[in-house]
Coordinates of C-alpha atoms and ligand atoms in Angstrom, one line a residue:
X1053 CA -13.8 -37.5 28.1
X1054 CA -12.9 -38.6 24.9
X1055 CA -14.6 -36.1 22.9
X1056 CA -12.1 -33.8 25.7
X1057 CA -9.1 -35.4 24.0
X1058 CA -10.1 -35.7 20.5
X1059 CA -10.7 -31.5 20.2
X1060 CA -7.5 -31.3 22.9
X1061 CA -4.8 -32.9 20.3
X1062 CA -6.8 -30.9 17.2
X1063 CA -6.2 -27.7 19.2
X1064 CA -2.7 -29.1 20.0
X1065 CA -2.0 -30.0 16.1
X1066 CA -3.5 -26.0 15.5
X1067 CA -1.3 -24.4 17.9
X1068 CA 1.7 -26.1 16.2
X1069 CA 0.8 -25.4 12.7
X1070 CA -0.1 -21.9 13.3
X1071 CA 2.2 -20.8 15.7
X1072 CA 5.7 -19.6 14.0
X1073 CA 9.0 -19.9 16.0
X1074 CA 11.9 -17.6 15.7
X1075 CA 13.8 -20.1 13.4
X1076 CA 11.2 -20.3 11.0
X1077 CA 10.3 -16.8 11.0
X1078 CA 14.2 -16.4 9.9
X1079 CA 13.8 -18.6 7.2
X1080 CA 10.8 -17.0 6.1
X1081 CA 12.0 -13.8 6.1
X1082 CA 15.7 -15.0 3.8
X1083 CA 12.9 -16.8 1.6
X1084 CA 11.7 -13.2 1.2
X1085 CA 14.8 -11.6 0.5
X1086 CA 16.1 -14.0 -2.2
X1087 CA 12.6 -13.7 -3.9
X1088 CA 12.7 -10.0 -3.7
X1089 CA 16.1 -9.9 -5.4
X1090 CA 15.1 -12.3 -7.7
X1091 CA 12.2 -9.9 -8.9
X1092 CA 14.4 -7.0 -8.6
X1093 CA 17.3 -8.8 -11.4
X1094 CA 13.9 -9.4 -13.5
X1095 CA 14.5 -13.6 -12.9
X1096 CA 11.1 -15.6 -12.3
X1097 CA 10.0 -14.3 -8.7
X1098 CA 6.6 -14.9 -6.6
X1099 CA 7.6 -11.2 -5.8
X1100 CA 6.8 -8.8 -8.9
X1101 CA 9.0 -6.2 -7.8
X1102 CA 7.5 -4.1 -9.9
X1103 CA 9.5 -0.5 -10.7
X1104 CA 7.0 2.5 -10.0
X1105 CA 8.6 5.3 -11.9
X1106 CA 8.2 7.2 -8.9
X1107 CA 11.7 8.7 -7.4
X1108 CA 10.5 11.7 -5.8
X1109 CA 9.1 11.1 -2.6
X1110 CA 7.1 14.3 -0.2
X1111 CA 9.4 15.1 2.5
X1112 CA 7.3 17.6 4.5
X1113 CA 8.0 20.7 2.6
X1114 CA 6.1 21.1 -0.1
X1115 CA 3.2 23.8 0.3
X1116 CA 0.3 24.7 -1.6
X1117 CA -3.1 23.4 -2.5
X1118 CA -3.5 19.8 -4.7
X1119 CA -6.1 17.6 -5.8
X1120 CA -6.2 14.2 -6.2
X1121 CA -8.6 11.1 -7.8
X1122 CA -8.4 7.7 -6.6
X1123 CA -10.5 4.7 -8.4
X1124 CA -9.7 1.0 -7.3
X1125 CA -13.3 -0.4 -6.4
X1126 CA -16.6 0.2 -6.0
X1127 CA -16.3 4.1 -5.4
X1128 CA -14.0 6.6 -6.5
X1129 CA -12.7 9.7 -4.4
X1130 CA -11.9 13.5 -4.9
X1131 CA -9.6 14.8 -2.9
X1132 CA -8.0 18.9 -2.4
X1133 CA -5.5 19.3 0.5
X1134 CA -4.0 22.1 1.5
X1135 CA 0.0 21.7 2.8
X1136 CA 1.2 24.4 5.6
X1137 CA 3.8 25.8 5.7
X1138 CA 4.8 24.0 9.0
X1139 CA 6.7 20.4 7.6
X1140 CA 4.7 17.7 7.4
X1141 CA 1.6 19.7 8.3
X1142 CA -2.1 19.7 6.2
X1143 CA -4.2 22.5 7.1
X1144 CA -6.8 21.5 5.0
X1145 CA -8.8 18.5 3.2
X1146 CA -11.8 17.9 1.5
X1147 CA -12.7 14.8 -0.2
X1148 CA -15.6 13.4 -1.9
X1149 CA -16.8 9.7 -2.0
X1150 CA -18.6 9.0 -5.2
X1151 CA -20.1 5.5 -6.0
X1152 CA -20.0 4.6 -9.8
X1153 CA -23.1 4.0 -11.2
X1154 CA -23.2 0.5 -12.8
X1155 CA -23.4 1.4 -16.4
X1156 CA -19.7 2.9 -15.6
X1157 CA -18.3 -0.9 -14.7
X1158 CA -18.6 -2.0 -18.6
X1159 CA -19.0 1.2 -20.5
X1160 CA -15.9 2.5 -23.0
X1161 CA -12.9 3.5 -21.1
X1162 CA -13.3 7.2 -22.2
X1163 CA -16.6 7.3 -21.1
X1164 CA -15.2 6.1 -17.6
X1165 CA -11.9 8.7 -17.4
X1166 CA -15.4 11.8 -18.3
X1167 CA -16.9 10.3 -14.9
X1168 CA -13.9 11.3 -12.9
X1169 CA -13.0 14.2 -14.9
X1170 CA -16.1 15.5 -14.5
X1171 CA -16.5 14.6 -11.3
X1172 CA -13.1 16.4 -10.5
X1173 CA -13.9 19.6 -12.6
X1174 CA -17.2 20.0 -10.6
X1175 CA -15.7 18.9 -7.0
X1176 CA -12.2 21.7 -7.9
X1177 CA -15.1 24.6 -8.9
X1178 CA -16.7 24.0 -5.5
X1179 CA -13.5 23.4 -3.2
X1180 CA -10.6 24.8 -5.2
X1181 CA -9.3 28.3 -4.3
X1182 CA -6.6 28.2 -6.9
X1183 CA -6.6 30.7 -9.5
X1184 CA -3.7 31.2 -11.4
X1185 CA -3.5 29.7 -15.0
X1186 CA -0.8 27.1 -14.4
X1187 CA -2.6 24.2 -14.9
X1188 CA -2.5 22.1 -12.0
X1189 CA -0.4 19.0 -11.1
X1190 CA -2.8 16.2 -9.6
X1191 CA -2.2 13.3 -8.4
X1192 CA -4.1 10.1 -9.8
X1193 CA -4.6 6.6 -7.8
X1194 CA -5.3 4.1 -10.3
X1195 CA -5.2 0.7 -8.5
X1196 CA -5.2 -2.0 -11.3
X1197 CA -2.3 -3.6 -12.3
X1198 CA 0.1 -1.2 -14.9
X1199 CA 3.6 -1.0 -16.3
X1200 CA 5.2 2.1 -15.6
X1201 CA 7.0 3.9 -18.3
X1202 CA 7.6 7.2 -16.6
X1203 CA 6.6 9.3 -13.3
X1204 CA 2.9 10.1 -15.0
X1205 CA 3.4 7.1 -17.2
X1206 CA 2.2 3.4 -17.6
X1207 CA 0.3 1.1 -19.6
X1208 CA -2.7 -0.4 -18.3
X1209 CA -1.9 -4.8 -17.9
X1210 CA -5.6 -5.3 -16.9
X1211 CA -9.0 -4.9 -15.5
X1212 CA -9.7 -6.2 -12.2
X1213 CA -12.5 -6.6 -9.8
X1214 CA -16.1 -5.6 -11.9
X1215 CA -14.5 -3.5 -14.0
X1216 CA -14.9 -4.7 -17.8
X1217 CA -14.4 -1.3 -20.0
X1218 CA -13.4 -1.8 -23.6
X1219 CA -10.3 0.4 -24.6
X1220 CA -8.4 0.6 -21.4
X1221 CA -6.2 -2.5 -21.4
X1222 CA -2.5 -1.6 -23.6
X1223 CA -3.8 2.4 -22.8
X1224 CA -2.2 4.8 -20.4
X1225 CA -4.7 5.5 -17.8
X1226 CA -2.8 9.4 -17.5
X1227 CA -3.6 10.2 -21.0
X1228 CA -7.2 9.2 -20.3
X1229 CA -7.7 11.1 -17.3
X1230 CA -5.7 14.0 -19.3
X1231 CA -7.8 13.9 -22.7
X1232 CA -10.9 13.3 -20.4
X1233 CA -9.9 16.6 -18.6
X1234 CA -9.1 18.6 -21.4
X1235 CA -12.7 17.8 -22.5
X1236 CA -14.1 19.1 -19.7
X1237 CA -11.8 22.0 -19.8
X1238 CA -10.0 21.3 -16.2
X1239 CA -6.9 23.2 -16.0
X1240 CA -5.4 20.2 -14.5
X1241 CA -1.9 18.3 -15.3
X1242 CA -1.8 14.7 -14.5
X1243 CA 1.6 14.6 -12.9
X1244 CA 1.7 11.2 -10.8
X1245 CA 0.5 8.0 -11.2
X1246 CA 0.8 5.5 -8.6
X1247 CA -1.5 2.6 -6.7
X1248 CA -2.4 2.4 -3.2
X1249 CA 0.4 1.3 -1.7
X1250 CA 3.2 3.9 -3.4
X1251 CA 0.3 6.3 -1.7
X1252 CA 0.6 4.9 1.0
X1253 CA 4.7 5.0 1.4
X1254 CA 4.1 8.6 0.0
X1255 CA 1.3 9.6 2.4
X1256 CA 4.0 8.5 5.5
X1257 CA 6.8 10.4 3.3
X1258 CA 4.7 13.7 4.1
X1259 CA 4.0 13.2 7.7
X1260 CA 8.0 11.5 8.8
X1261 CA 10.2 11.8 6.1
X1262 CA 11.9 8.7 7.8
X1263 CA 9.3 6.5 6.0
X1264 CA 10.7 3.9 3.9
X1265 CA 8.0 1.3 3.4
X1266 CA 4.3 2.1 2.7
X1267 CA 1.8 -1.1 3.7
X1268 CA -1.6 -1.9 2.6
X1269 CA -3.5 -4.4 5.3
X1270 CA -7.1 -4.3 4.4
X1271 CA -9.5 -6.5 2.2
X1272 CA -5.2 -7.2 0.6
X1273 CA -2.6 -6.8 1.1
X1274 CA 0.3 -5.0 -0.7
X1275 CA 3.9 -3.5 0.4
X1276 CA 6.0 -1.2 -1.5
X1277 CA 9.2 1.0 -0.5
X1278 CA 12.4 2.9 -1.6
X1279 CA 15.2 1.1 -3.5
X1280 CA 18.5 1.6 -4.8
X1281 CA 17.9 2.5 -8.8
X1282 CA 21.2 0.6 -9.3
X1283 CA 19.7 -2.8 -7.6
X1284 CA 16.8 -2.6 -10.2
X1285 CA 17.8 -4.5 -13.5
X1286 CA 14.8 -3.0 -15.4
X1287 CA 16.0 0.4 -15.2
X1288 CA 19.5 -0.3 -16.7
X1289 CA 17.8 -1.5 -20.3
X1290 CA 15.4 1.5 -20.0
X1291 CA 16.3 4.9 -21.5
X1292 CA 18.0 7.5 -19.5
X1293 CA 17.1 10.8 -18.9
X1294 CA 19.4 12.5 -16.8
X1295 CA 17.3 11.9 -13.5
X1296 CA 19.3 9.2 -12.2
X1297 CA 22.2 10.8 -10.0
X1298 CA 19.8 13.5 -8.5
X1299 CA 16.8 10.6 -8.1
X1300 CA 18.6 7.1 -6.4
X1301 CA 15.7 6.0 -5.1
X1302 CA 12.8 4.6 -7.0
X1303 CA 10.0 3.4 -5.2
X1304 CA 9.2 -0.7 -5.8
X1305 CA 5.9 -2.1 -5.8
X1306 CA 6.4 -5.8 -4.1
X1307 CA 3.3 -6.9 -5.2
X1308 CA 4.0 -9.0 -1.5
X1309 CA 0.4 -10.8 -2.0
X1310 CA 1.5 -13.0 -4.2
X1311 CA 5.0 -14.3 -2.5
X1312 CA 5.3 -18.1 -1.9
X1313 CA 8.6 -19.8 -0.4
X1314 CA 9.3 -23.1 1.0
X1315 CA 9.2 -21.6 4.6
X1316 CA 6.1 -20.4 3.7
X1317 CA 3.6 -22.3 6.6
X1318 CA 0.7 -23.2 4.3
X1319 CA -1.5 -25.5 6.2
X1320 CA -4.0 -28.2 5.0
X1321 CA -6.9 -25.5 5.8
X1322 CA -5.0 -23.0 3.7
X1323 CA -4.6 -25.4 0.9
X1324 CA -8.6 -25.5 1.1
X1325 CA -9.0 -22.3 1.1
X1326 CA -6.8 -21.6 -2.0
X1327 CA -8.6 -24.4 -3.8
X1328 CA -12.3 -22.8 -3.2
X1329 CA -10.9 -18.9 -4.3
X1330 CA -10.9 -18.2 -8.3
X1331 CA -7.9 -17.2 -8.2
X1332 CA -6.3 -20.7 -7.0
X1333 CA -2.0 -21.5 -6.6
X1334 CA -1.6 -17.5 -6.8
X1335 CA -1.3 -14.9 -4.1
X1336 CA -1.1 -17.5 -1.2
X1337 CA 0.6 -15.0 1.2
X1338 CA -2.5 -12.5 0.8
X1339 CA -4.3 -15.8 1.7
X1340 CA -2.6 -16.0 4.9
X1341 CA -2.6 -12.7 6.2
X1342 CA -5.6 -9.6 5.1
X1343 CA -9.0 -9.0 5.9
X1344 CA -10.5 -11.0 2.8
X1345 CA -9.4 -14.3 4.1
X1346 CA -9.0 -14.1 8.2
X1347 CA -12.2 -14.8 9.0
X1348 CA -12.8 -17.8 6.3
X1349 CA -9.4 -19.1 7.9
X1350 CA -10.8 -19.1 11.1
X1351 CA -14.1 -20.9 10.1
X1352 CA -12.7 -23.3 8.2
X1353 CA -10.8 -24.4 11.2
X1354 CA -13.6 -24.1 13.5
X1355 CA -15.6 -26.2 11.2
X1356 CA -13.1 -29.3 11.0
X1357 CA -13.1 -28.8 15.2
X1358 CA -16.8 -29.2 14.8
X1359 CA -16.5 -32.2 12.2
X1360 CA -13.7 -33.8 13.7
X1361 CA -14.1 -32.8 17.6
X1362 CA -17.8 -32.5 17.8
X1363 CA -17.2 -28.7 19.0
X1364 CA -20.6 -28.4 18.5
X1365 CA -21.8 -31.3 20.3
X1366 CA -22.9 -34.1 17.6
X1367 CA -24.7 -32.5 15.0
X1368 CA -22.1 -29.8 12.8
X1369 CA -24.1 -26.7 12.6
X1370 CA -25.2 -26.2 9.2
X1371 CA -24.4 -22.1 9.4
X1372 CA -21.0 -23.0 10.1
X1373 CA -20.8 -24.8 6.2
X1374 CA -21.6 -21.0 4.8
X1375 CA -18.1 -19.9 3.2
X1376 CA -17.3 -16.2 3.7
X1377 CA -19.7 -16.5 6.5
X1378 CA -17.1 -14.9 9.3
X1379 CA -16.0 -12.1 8.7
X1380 CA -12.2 -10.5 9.9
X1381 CA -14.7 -8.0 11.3
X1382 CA -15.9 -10.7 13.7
X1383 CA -12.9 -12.9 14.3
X1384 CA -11.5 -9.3 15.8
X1385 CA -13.8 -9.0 18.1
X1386 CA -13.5 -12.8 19.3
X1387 CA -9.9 -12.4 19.3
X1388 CA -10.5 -8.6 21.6
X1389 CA -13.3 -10.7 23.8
X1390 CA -12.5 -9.8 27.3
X1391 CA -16.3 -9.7 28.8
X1392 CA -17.2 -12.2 31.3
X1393 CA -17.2 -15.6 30.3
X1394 CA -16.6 -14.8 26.7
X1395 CA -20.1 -13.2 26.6
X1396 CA -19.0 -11.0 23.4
X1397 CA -18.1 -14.1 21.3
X1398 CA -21.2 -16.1 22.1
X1399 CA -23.2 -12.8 20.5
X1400 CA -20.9 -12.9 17.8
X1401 CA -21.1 -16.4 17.0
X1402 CA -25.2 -16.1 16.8
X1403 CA -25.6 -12.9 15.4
X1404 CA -23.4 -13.1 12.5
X1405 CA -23.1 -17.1 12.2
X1406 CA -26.5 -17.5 13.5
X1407 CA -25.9 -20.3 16.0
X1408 CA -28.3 -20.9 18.3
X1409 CA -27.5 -19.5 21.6
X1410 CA -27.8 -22.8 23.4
X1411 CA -24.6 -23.8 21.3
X1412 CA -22.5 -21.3 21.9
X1413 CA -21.1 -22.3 25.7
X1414 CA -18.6 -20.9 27.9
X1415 CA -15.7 -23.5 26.7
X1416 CA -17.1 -23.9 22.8
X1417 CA -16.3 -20.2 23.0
X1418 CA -13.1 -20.8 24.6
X1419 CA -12.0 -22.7 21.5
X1420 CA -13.2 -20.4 18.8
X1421 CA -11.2 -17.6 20.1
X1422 CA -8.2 -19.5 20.6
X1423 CA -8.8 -20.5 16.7
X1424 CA -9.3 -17.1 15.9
X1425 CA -6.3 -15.4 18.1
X1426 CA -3.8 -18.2 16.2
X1427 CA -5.3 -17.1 12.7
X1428 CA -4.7 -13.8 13.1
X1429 CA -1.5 -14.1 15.1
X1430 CA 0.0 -15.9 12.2
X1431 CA -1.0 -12.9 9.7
X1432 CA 1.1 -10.1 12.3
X1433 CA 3.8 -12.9 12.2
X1434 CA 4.0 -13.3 8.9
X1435 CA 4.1 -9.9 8.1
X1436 CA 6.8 -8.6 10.4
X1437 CA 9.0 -11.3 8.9
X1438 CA 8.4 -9.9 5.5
X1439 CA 8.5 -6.1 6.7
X1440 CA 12.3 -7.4 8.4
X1441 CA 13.8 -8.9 5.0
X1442 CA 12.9 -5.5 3.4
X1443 CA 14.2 -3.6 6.2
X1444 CA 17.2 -5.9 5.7
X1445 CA 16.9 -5.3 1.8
X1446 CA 17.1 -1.2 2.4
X1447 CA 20.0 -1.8 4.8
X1448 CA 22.3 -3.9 2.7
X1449 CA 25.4 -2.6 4.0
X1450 CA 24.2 -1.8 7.3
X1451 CA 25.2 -4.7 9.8
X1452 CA 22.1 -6.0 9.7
X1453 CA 20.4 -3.1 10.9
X1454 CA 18.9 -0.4 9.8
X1455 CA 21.4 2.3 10.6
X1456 CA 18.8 5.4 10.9
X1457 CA 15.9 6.0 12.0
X1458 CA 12.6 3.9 9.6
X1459 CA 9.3 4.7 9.8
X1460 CA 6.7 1.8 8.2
X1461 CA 3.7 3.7 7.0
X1462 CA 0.6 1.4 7.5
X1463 CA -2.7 2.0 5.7
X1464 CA -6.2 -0.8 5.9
X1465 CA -9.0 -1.6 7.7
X1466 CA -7.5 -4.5 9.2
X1467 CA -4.6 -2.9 10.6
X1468 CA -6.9 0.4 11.4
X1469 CA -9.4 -1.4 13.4
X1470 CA -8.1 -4.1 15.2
X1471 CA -6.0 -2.8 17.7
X1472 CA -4.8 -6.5 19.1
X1473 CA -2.9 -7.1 15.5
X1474 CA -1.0 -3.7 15.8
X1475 CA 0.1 -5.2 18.8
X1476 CA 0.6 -8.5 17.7
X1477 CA 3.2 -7.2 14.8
X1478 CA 4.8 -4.8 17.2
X1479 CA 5.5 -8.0 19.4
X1480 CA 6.9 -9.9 16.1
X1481 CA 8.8 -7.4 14.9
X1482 CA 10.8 -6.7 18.2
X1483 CA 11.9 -10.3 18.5
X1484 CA 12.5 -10.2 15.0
X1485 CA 15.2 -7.4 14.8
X1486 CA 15.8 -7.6 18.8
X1487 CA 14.8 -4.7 21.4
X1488 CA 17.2 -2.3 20.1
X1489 CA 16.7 -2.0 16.7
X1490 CA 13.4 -2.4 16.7
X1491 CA 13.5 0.7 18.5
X1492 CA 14.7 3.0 15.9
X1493 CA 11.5 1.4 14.3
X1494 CA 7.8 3.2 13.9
X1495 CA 5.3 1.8 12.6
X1496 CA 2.5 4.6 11.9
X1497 CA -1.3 4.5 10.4
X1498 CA -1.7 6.9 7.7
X1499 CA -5.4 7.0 6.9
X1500 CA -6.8 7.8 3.4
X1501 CA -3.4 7.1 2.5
X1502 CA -3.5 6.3 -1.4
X1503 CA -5.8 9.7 -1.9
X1504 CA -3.9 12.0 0.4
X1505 CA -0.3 10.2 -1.1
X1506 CA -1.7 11.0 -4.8
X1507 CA -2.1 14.7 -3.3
X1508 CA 1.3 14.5 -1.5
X1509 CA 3.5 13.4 -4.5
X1510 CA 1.6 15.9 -7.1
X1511 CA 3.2 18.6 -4.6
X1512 CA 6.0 17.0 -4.4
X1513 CA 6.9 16.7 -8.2
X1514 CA 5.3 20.4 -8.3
X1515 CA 8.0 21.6 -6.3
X1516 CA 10.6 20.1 -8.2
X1517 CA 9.7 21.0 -11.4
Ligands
LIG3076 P1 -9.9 -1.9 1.1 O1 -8.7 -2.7 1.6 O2 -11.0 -2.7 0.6 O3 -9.6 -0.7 0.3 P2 -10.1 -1.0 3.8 O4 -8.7 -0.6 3.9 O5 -11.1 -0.1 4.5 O6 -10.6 -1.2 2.4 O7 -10.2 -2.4 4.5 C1 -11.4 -3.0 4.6 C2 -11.1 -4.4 5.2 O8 -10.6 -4.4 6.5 C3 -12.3 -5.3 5.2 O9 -12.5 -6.0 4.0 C4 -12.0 -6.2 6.4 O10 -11.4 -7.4 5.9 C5 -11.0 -5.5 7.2 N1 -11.6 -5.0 8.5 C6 -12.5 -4.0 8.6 N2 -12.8 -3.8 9.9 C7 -12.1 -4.8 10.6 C8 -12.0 -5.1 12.0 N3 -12.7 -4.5 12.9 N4 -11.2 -6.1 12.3 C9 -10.5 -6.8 11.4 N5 -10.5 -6.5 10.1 C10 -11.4 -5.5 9.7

C-alpha cells in the first residue's frame, strides 16, 4: 500500500509539472512574442529570427518542370517535379535518395558540391525532359546554419552534424553548387537557397496559398513564416534594390528550437536531460518537444518512477539506465495503446527496452503510458502556444485574430506518424485561439516538404523573372 502511494503522489507531482493550463500557456505564448520581436529588432533573443532573403513565395501558379537538391544529413536527394497547369497541382515527381559515402563527410567542400552536381547532372539526363538552352533555375536545400545575403545568396556560419569539409565555412554554398555545376557542364542556375523549414512554408505556399507558417516536427524542430520587411531591423541597414514595395513579405527563419522564456515549464527531468546532451543551456524548447528527445523524456521519468516508486518492483531494471534507449517511435505507440489490457505496450516495453515480460504488468503499463501521453502532450501544447504568438505576430493589427483564412504547413516524422499528437495540437490550438478562430485555421502535412519547397520556389522565382 505504501509503495501504492509513493508512485500515486510521483504520478500526481508528474501530472502537475507536465500538464499546462490555459494561463500558462498564455504566458508562454507572450514570452514568445516578446522574444520573437526582440530577434526581429536584432536585440539579444533565444529566438534567431533569422531573415531568409526569400520574398517570393509559390502561390499555385507557376508551371513547368524544376529540379531540386536537398543535403542536411546522412543522404542527400534529387528531385524534378512537374507543376500543371491546374493551381496548386504536381503532375509529376521523381526523386532520388542518395547516401554519401563517408569519405564525402570530411573531404574539401568542392569535392562535396561535384557529389551533388554530379549526382544532379546524371539524375536531370535520366528524368529531365527539358530542352531549351535557358539554363535552369533549381532550387537548393542546404540545412546548416547560413547568413543570407540575397534570394540565391548566403554565407555558410557552420558545419553541423558529421559534416567536417575544409573550405565551406565563410563560402556561399550557391556558388559551390554553381562552380560544381558548371564543371560538370549542367545547364542549371542555382536560383534559391533556403533550409528545411522555408521549404517547408514554401511547399504549403504551392498546395494553399493561405499558408503562412512552414513547421519542421521531426528528429527537430524548426518554424519559419511570412513577415512584414518593415518589422525586420536587418533589412533597413542592408542595401536596397528596388524589391521592397513589390516583395513586403520576407520569409523569417525562427530558429524556434532554441527559444527559452521564464514561462517556459522546464522540469527537474528536463534539466537532466539538457545536462547529458552536448549541446547543454541551448535549444531547451527542441528539448521539450521533437522526436530526438520524447522518448528519452519519457524514460527518464519512468526511471525515477522505478527508482523512487519501485515501478518495477524492488530491483530498477538495468535496461531502463540505457539513455536514448526509447525511442519517440515507441513512446507513440504506448501513447496509441488501445489493445486489451495494454497488451501493445508490454511488447513494447520488452522488445525495444528488453524487459522481461514478467515485469511488464497490466498496471506497470498503466503508468508508463500515462508518462508517455504527458510527455508528448506537453510537446503539442507547447507548440500550439508558440504557433498562436506567431499567428498573433502575422496578425498585429488584427484584433487578435487572424483576420483571413491561415494555413500551417507541417512537415516531420513526428508529426507524420503519430496521429494522437496531430490531435493533441489541434485540441491546443482550439482552446488557445477559441472555437472560432481556430476555425479559419488548417493545419496541413506537406511531405518531402524541404525538396519539393526547393522545387516550388525555383518556379516561383522562374516566373517572376
Ligand atoms: P528528420 O527530422 O531527421 O529530417 P523525419 O522528418 O523523417 O526526419 O523525422 C524523423 C523523426 O521522427 C525520428 O527521429 C523520430 O524522432 C520521429 N518519428 C518517426 N516515427 C515516429 C513515430 N511513429 N512516432 C513518433 N515519432 C516518430
Amino acid at each position: 500500500y505504501r509503495r501504492w502511494r509513493v508512485l500515486s503522489a510521483h504520478m500526481a507531482q508528474y501530472y502537475a509539472d507536465f500538464s499546462l493550463s490555459p494561463s500558462q500557456l498564455m504566458d508562454l505564448r507572450n514570452d514568445f512574442i516578446e522574444e520573437a520581436r526582440k530577434g526581429l529588432r536584432g536585440e539579444k533573443s533565444t529566438c534567431l529570427m533569422a531573415p531568409t532573403m526569400v520574398d517570393i513565395l509559390p502561390d499555385g501558379d507557376e508551371v513547368g518542370e524544376y529540379f531540386a537538391l536537398d543535403i542536411g544529413g546522412t543522404n542527400f536527394r534529387v528531385i524534378h517535379v512537374t507543376l500543371s497547369m491546374d493551381k496548386g497541382e504536381v503532375v509529376h515527381v521523381e526523386m532520388e535518395d542518395n547516401a554519401i559515402p563517408e569519405e564525402y563527410f570530411t573531404c574539401h567542400g568542392d569535392m562535396l558540391f561535384d557529389l551533388l552536381a554530379s549526382a544532379l547532372v546524371d539524375f536531370a539526363k535520366r528524368h529531365g525532359r527539358h530542352s531549351d538552352d535557358r539554363p535552369l533555375p533549381i532550387g537548393f536545400c542546404f540545412s546548416f546554419p547560413c547568413t543570407h545575403t540575397a534570394i540565391g545568396e548566403a554565407v555558410m556560419v557552420k558545419l553541423t552534424k558529421k559534416f567536417e569539409n575544409e573550405g565551406m565555412v565563410g563560402q556561399d554554398p550557391a556558388k559551390g553548387l554553381q562552380r560544381a555545376l558548371d564543371r560538370q557542364k549542367g545547364n542549371f542556375k542555382v536560383a534559391a537557397l533556403i533550409n528545411d523549414s522555408v521549404g517547408t512554408l514554401a511547399g504549403g505556399c504551392y498546395v494553399d496559398a493561405d499558408t503562412k507558417i512552414g513547421v519542421i516536427l521531426g528528429t527537430g524542430t524548426n518554424a519559419c513564416y511570412a513577415e512584414q520587411r518593415s518589422n525586420i531591423a536587418a533589412l533597413a541597414k542592408g542595401r536596397k534594390n528596388g524589391r521592397e514595395q513589390q516583395h513586403p513579405l520576407m520569409a523569417i527563419n525562427t530558429e524556434w528550437g532554441n527559444f527559452a522564456a521564464p514561462s517556459s515549464p522546464f522540469t527537474d527531468i528536463d534539466r537532466e536531460l539538457d545536462e547529458e546532451t552536448p549541446n547543454a543551456g541551448s535549444h531547451r524548447f527542441e528539448k521539450m518537444v521533437s522526436g530526438m528527445y520524447l522518448g528519452e523524456l519519457a524514460r527518464r521519468a519512468i526511471l525515477r518512477l522505478a527508482e523512487q516508486a519501485q515501478l518495477f518492483g524492488p530491483e530498477v531494471p538495468p535496461q531502463l539506465r540505457e539513455p536514448w534507449a526509447l525511442t519517440s517511435a515507441a513512446l507513440s505507440k504506448i501513447d496509441e495503446d488501445g489493445s486489451w489490457l495494454l497488451s501493445t505496450t508490454a511488447r513494447e516495453l520488452s522488445e525495444t527496452l528488453g524487459l522481461p515480460a514478467a515485469l511488464c504488468t497490466h498496471t506497470t503499463c498503466l503508468r508508463v503510458k500515462q508518462v508517455c501521453h504527458l510527455v508528448a502532450r506537453r510537446s503539442a501544447a507547447v507548440v500550439a502556444a508558440c504557433l498562436a504568438g506567431l499567428l498573433q505576430q502575422i496578425d498585429r493589427d488584427g484584433a487578435h485574430t487572424p483576420m483571413a483564412p491561415t494555413t500551417i504547413a507541417v512537415d516531420g516524422g513526428l508529426f507524420e506518424h503519430y496521429q494522437a499528437y496531430r490531435a493533441y495540437l489541434r485540441e491546443y490550438l482550439d482552446q488557445m485561439l477559441g472555437k472560432q478562430v481556430s476555425s479559419l485555421v488548417k493545419i496541413v502535412q506537406i511531405r518531402d516538404a524541404s525538396s519539393m519547397g526547393a522545387a516550388y520556389l525555383a518556379a516561383a522565382i522562374d516566373e517572376e523573372t
